[in-house]
Amino acid sequence: MITTIFSKSRPFNYILVTCLLTVCFVVIQSGQVDGIGFGLALAKKAAFLVILVGSLFITNFVTKRNGLSKDSTYPFLFFFLFLILFPSVLLDSKIVVSNFFLLLAMRRLVSLQSLITPKEKIFDASLWVFVAALFHFWAILFILLVFISIFFHVSRDYRNWIIPYIAFFGVATTYLLFAVVFNKTLISDMISQAQIDMTFTYFRNKFENIAFSIFAAIAFLFFFAQLISLPGKPLILHASYKKVVFCFVIAVVVFVISPGKDNSLLVYTFMPLSIMATSYIESLQIKTVREVALLILIAACLLSYFAQL
């Protein structure tokens, strides 16, 4: 039944998942006090929710528009499930905003295969990556994905290799000017984030540990299934799938080396993992197997969400 619903792109699917996300968001945010006026706090939370929902739509759009799914809403569903697997993501606005800009960058990079206005896409993607790094410093590593995309598609034009540096200069100059004029502590804050911390003792309770273990098992399955199935994908899509794989690997590295580690940092893996999960589910030939696999994933994510409340 679930596979039948989400195997097609219907407005009902988007409405259903958006409503579920809204309910989960309201429940987790209900006990949070921002210390600001009620109206301002409500507006802030509403904007946060819009960004979360927007992240789902961008992921689904990138997957469908570039032929990485069979016109399904599985990416939309999987991104939602990964969000509720780690309720702490629904409380960390900075990481979610950072990831949102990376999604915008990924959207431009995947579409680079069309070779239409490549320079504009490279600049836009680089710009979004550096803006994302303002909210979480190590997101800057995703600039590697820009250079990987240039190598795949437009490496012969040397000017394409220079464009990311132009974007970096623009973002860095704007940030420094803003910091000097309005808040000089922004510079020291950015420097303090540029540290490496590879410790994994951050779990506050056993349920966070269990959620991480579930996610690690899921990620392992979908990642290696993607690697194994890649040779069988249409040749025209190989570069796109490789970018998705590299995106996931970079996201894991960002999680591993980031200081102040928390499960919410795994949000960077949600977009590529949603695409790989979609590819895996759609590749299962037996409908009953697809149904059972999806039911197990949904049950695990829901149980994890309620256990961590």
GROMACS .gro file of C-alpha atoms in nm:
model
  309
    1MET     CA    1   0.000   0.000   0.000
    2ILE     CA    2   0.273   0.248   0.099
    3THR     CA    3   0.478   0.172  -0.212
    4THR     CA    4   0.166   0.220  -0.425
    5ILE     CA    5   0.106   0.565  -0.273
    6PHE     CA    6   0.461   0.698  -0.303
    7SER     CA    7   0.556   0.530  -0.630
    8LYS     CA    8   0.370   0.810  -0.811
    9SER     CA    9   0.394   1.187  -0.788
   10ARG     CA   10   0.065   1.304  -0.643
   11PRO     CA   11  -0.026   1.625  -0.457
   12PHE     CA   12  -0.169   1.407  -0.178
   13ASN     CA   13   0.179   1.265  -0.109
   14TYR     CA   14   0.332   1.608  -0.062
   15ILE     CA   15   0.044   1.727   0.156
   16LEU     CA   16   0.055   1.413   0.372
   17VAL     CA   17   0.429   1.425   0.439
   18THR     CA   18   0.427   1.804   0.490
   19CYS     CA   19   0.148   1.772   0.748
   20LEU     CA   20   0.333   1.492   0.927
   21LEU     CA   21   0.652   1.697   0.934
   22THR     CA   22   0.460   1.997   1.067
   23VAL     CA   23   0.311   1.789   1.349
   24CYS     CA   24   0.652   1.642   1.441
   25PHE     CA   25   0.808   1.988   1.429
   26VAL     CA   26   0.539   2.145   1.652
   27VAL     CA   27   0.566   1.861   1.905
   28ILE     CA   28   0.946   1.888   1.934
   29GLN     CA   29   0.943   2.269   1.939
   30SER     CA   30   0.656   2.305   2.188
   31GLY     CA   31   0.886   2.280   2.489
   32GLN     CA   32   1.145   2.524   2.356
   33VAL     CA   33   1.169   2.880   2.491
   34ASP     CA   34   1.367   3.131   2.283
   35GLY     CA   35   1.367   3.416   2.532
   36ILE     CA   36   1.223   3.658   2.277
   37GLY     CA   37   0.877   3.798   2.212
   38PHE     CA   38   0.602   3.554   2.122
   39GLY     CA   39   0.541   3.704   1.778
   40LEU     CA   40   0.910   3.703   1.687
   41ALA     CA   41   0.956   3.350   1.820
   42LEU     CA   42   0.657   3.228   1.619
   43ALA     CA   43   0.787   3.393   1.302
   44LYS     CA   44   1.130   3.240   1.356
   45LYS     CA   45   0.987   2.890   1.404
   46ALA     CA   46   0.759   2.933   1.101
   47ALA     CA   47   1.058   3.033   0.886
   48PHE     CA   48   1.251   2.733   1.018
   49LEU     CA   49   0.963   2.501   0.923
   50VAL     CA   50   0.942   2.653   0.575
   51ILE     CA   51   1.314   2.582   0.523
   52LEU     CA   52   1.266   2.222   0.639
   53VAL     CA   53   0.975   2.167   0.400
   54GLY     CA   54   1.169   2.345   0.125
   55SER     CA   55   1.457   2.101   0.178
   56LEU     CA   56   1.221   1.811   0.107
   57PHE     CA   57   1.090   1.974  -0.210
   58ILE     CA   58   1.438   2.057  -0.342
   59THR     CA   59   1.556   1.700  -0.284
   60ASN     CA   60   1.253   1.560  -0.465
   61PHE     CA   61   1.290   1.815  -0.748
   62VAL     CA   62   1.658   1.736  -0.805
   63THR     CA   63   1.584   1.363  -0.812
   64LYS     CA   64   1.291   1.386  -1.055
   65ARG     CA   65   1.423   1.663  -1.280
   66ASN     CA   66   1.750   1.482  -1.347
   67GLY     CA   67   1.603   1.138  -1.404
   68LEU     CA   68   1.732   0.985  -1.079
   69SER     CA   69   1.392   0.839  -0.991
   70LYS     CA   70   1.090   0.696  -1.173
   71ASP     CA   71   0.862   0.995  -1.113
   72SER     CA   72   0.802   0.893  -0.751
   73THR     CA   73   0.787   1.084  -0.422
   74TYR     CA   74   1.018   0.844  -0.240
   75PRO     CA   75   1.292   1.112  -0.197
   76PHE     CA   76   1.035   1.338  -0.030
   77LEU     CA   77   0.936   1.056   0.206
   78PHE     CA   78   1.290   0.940   0.284
   79PHE     CA   79   1.413   1.289   0.369
   80PHE     CA   80   1.121   1.324   0.612
   81LEU     CA   81   1.197   0.986   0.772
   82PHE     CA   82   1.562   1.075   0.824
   83LEU     CA   83   1.455   1.405   0.984
   84ILE     CA   84   1.236   1.238   1.243
   85LEU     CA   85   1.496   0.968   1.306
   86PHE     CA   86   1.698   1.250   1.465
   87PRO     CA   87   1.456   1.496   1.632
   88SER     CA   88   1.755   1.713   1.731
   89VAL     CA   89   1.769   1.825   1.366
   90LEU     CA   90   1.430   1.991   1.416
   91LEU     CA   91   1.589   2.209   1.684
   92ASP     CA   92   1.912   2.309   1.508
   93SER     CA   93   1.822   2.592   1.274
   94LYS     CA   94   2.183   2.681   1.183
   95ILE     CA   95   2.264   2.334   1.054
   96VAL     CA   96   1.934   2.310   0.866
   97VAL     CA   97   1.991   2.650   0.702
   98SER     CA   98   2.346   2.548   0.610
   99ASN     CA   99   2.216   2.225   0.456
  100PHE     CA  100   1.945   2.417   0.269
  101PHE     CA  101   2.208   2.624   0.088
  102LEU     CA  102   2.401   2.307   0.007
  103LEU     CA  103   2.085   2.163  -0.146
  104LEU     CA  104   2.064   2.469  -0.369
  105ALA     CA  105   2.427   2.409  -0.466
  106MET     CA  106   2.361   2.041  -0.537
  107ARG     CA  107   2.066   2.135  -0.754
  108ARG     CA  108   2.295   2.342  -0.977
  109LEU     CA  109   2.572   2.082  -0.983
  110VAL     CA  110   2.351   1.789  -1.083
  111SER     CA  111   2.196   1.995  -1.363
  112LEU     CA  112   2.545   2.076  -1.493
  113GLN     CA  113   2.527   1.761  -1.706
  114SER     CA  114   2.302   1.949  -1.951
  115LEU     CA  115   2.600   2.178  -2.029
  116ILE     CA  116   2.359   2.475  -2.047
  117THR     CA  117   2.515   2.791  -1.894
  118PRO     CA  118   2.782   2.591  -1.705
  119LYS     CA  119   2.969   2.896  -1.577
  120GLU     CA  120   2.657   3.039  -1.411
  121LYS     CA  121   2.584   2.703  -1.248
  122ILE     CA  122   2.941   2.667  -1.121
  123PHE     CA  123   2.933   3.018  -0.975
  124ASP     CA  124   2.591   2.968  -0.815
  125ALA     CA  125   2.690   2.634  -0.664
  126SER     CA  126   3.018   2.774  -0.529
  127LEU     CA  127   2.837   3.075  -0.385
  128TRP     CA  128   2.583   2.857  -0.204
  129VAL     CA  129   2.856   2.633  -0.063
  130PHE     CA  130   3.045   2.928   0.084
  131VAL     CA  131   2.725   3.078   0.223
  132ALA     CA  132   2.648   2.740   0.384
  133ALA     CA  133   2.995   2.748   0.543
  134LEU     CA  134   2.902   3.072   0.722
  135PHE     CA  135   2.653   2.871   0.927
  136HIS     CA  136   2.878   2.567   0.975
  137PHE     CA  137   3.243   2.608   0.882
  138TRP     CA  138   3.321   2.254   0.767
  139ALA     CA  139   3.043   2.270   0.508
  140ILE     CA  140   3.315   2.441   0.305
  141LEU     CA  141   3.442   2.092   0.216
  142PHE     CA  142   3.152   2.060  -0.026
  143ILE     CA  143   3.344   2.292  -0.258
  144LEU     CA  144   3.525   1.972  -0.355
  145LEU     CA  145   3.200   1.861  -0.514
  146VAL     CA  146   3.208   2.170  -0.735
  147PHE     CA  147   3.555   2.081  -0.862
  148ILE     CA  148   3.449   1.718  -0.911
  149SER     CA  149   3.155   1.838  -1.121
  150ILE     CA  150   3.384   2.061  -1.327
  151PHE     CA  151   3.611   1.761  -1.387
  152PHE     CA  152   3.317   1.547  -1.502
  153HIS     CA  153   3.166   1.797  -1.744
  154VAL     CA  154   3.362   2.113  -1.833
  155SER     CA  155   3.725   2.055  -1.738
  156ARG     CA  156   3.872   2.171  -2.071
  157ASP     CA  157   3.787   2.537  -2.014
  158TYR     CA  158   4.040   2.666  -1.760
  159ARG     CA  159   3.809   2.956  -1.669
  160ASN     CA  160   3.567   2.713  -1.505
  161TRP     CA  161   3.835   2.619  -1.250
  162ILE     CA  162   3.875   2.984  -1.148
  163ILE     CA  163   3.506   3.060  -1.090
  164PRO     CA  164   3.485   2.901  -0.739
  165TYR     CA  165   3.767   3.130  -0.621
  166ILE     CA  166   3.574   3.433  -0.745
  167ALA     CA  167   3.270   3.318  -0.548
  168PHE     CA  168   3.487   3.265  -0.239
  169PHE     CA  169   3.632   3.616  -0.267
  170GLY     CA  170   3.284   3.766  -0.295
  171VAL     CA  171   3.140   3.581   0.007
  172ALA     CA  172   3.452   3.629   0.222
  173THR     CA  173   3.471   4.002   0.146
  174THR     CA  174   3.103   4.056   0.222
  175TYR     CA  175   3.126   3.858   0.545
  176LEU     CA  176   3.435   4.043   0.667
  177LEU     CA  177   3.283   4.384   0.588
  178PHE     CA  178   2.965   4.293   0.771
  179ALA     CA  179   3.162   4.164   1.070
  180VAL     CA  180   3.381   4.475   1.092
  181VAL     CA  181   3.085   4.713   1.070
  182PHE     CA  182   2.827   4.532   1.284
  183ASN     CA  183   2.980   4.253   1.493
  184LYS     CA  184   3.352   4.181   1.510
  185THR     CA  185   3.296   3.866   1.717
  186LEU     CA  186   3.169   3.696   1.399
  187ILE     CA  187   3.530   3.663   1.283
  188SER     CA  188   3.647   3.496   1.605
  189ASP     CA  189   3.338   3.272   1.600
  190MET     CA  190   3.426   3.154   1.251
  191ILE     CA  191   3.787   3.087   1.351
  192SER     CA  192   3.673   2.889   1.655
  193GLN     CA  193   3.466   2.662   1.428
  194ALA     CA  194   3.770   2.578   1.215
  195GLN     CA  195   3.879   2.295   1.442
  196ILE     CA  196   3.884   1.919   1.404
  197ASP     CA  197   3.721   1.700   1.668
  198MET     CA  198   3.688   1.329   1.596
  199THR     CA  199   3.546   1.219   1.932
  200PHE     CA  200   3.213   1.034   1.942
  201THR     CA  201   3.113   1.068   2.308
  202TYR     CA  202   2.835   1.316   2.250
  203PHE     CA  203   2.534   1.084   2.296
  204ARG     CA  204   2.310   1.220   2.572
  205ASN     CA  205   2.110   0.900   2.614
  206LYS     CA  206   2.084   0.545   2.480
  207PHE     CA  207   1.806   0.639   2.239
  208GLU     CA  208   2.035   0.878   2.048
  209ASN     CA  209   2.288   0.597   2.031
  210ILE     CA  210   2.025   0.355   1.900
  211ALA     CA  211   1.905   0.609   1.641
  212PHE     CA  212   2.262   0.656   1.520
  213SER     CA  213   2.310   0.279   1.495
  214ILE     CA  214   1.989   0.243   1.291
  215PHE     CA  215   2.097   0.524   1.059
  216ALA     CA  216   2.447   0.379   1.017
  217ALA     CA  217   2.301   0.042   0.914
  218ILE     CA  218   2.058   0.206   0.671
  219ALA     CA  219   2.329   0.428   0.523
  220PHE     CA  220   2.566   0.132   0.484
  221LEU     CA  221   2.299  -0.067   0.297
  222PHE     CA  222   2.194   0.212   0.059
  223PHE     CA  223   2.549   0.337  -0.004
  224PHE     CA  224   2.693   0.001  -0.105
  225ALA     CA  225   2.379  -0.093  -0.296
  226GLN     CA  226   2.432   0.226  -0.497
  227LEU     CA  227   2.796   0.141  -0.567
  228ILE     CA  228   2.706  -0.209  -0.680
  229SER     CA  229   2.418  -0.097  -0.902
  230LEU     CA  230   2.602   0.200  -1.057
  231PRO     CA  231   2.745   0.010  -1.358
  232GLY     CA  232   2.389  -0.093  -1.452
  233LYS     CA  233   2.257   0.263  -1.456
  234PRO     CA  234   2.213   0.446  -1.789
  235LEU     CA  235   2.548   0.586  -1.899
  236ILE     CA  236   2.410   0.940  -1.921
  237LEU     CA  237   2.328   0.928  -1.547
  238HIS     CA  238   2.662   0.793  -1.425
  239ALA     CA  239   2.807   1.138  -1.353
  240SER     CA  240   2.496   1.242  -1.158
  241TYR     CA  241   2.499   0.928  -0.944
  242LYS     CA  242   2.872   0.967  -0.883
  243LYS     CA  243   2.812   1.323  -0.761
  244VAL     CA  244   2.547   1.189  -0.523
  245VAL     CA  245   2.796   0.931  -0.391
  246PHE     CA  246   3.070   1.193  -0.348
  247CYS     CA  247   2.821   1.424  -0.177
  248PHE     CA  248   2.744   1.151   0.076
  249VAL     CA  249   3.112   1.078   0.140
  250ILE     CA  250   3.190   1.447   0.195
  251ALA     CA  251   2.891   1.475   0.430
  252VAL     CA  252   3.024   1.184   0.637
  253VAL     CA  253   3.367   1.350   0.656
  254VAL     CA  254   3.205   1.676   0.770
  255PHE     CA  255   3.022   1.488   1.044
  256VAL     CA  256   3.335   1.304   1.158
  257ILE     CA  257   3.565   1.608   1.186
  258SER     CA  258   3.319   1.873   1.310
  259PRO     CA  259   3.356   2.001   1.667
  260GLY     CA  260   3.049   2.013   1.891
  261LYS     CA  261   2.936   1.690   1.733
  262ASP     CA  262   2.567   1.605   1.740
  263ASN     CA  263   2.334   1.377   1.545
  264SER     CA  264   2.191   1.686   1.377
  265LEU     CA  265   2.514   1.714   1.174
  266LEU     CA  266   2.403   1.404   0.985
  267VAL     CA  267   2.150   1.623   0.804
  268TYR     CA  268   2.415   1.681   0.535
  269THR     CA  269   2.381   1.315   0.438
  270PHE     CA  270   2.002   1.319   0.407
  271MET     CA  271   1.977   1.445   0.050
  272PRO     CA  272   2.225   1.202  -0.113
  273LEU     CA  273   2.100   0.918   0.106
  274SER     CA  274   1.739   0.990   0.006
  275ILE     CA  275   1.837   0.959  -0.359
  276MET     CA  276   2.029   0.636  -0.297
  277ALA     CA  277   1.739   0.496  -0.091
  278THR     CA  278   1.501   0.580  -0.375
  279SER     CA  279   1.726   0.404  -0.624
  280TYR     CA  280   1.742   0.097  -0.400
  281ILE     CA  281   1.366   0.074  -0.333
  282GLU     CA  282   1.282   0.122  -0.700
  283SER     CA  283   1.528  -0.151  -0.796
  284LEU     CA  284   1.350  -0.415  -0.585
  285GLN     CA  285   1.147  -0.624  -0.827
  286ILE     CA  286   0.915  -0.795  -0.578
  287LYS     CA  287   0.647  -0.558  -0.451
  288THR     CA  288   0.611  -0.740  -0.117
  289VAL     CA  289   0.982  -0.695  -0.047
  290ARG     CA  290   0.958  -0.323  -0.124
  291GLU     CA  291   0.657  -0.293   0.104
  292VAL     CA  292   0.824  -0.474   0.394
  293ALA     CA  293   1.149  -0.279   0.357
  294LEU     CA  294   0.963   0.052   0.359
  295LEU     CA  295   0.744  -0.048   0.654
  296ILE     CA  296   1.049  -0.147   0.860
  297LEU     CA  297   1.218   0.185   0.784
  298ILE     CA  298   0.908   0.388   0.869
  299ALA     CA  299   0.851   0.196   1.193
  300ALA     CA  300   1.215   0.236   1.300
  301CYS     CA  301   1.212   0.612   1.235
  302LEU     CA  302   0.880   0.668   1.414
  303LEU     CA  303   0.986   0.464   1.716
  304SER     CA  304   1.315   0.652   1.731
  305TYR     CA  305   1.134   0.986   1.715
  306PHE     CA  306   0.895   0.909   2.002
  307ALA     CA  307   1.170   0.751   2.212
  308GLN     CA  308   1.378   1.070   2.195
  309LEU     CA  309   1.098   1.310   2.288
   0.00000   0.00000   0.00000
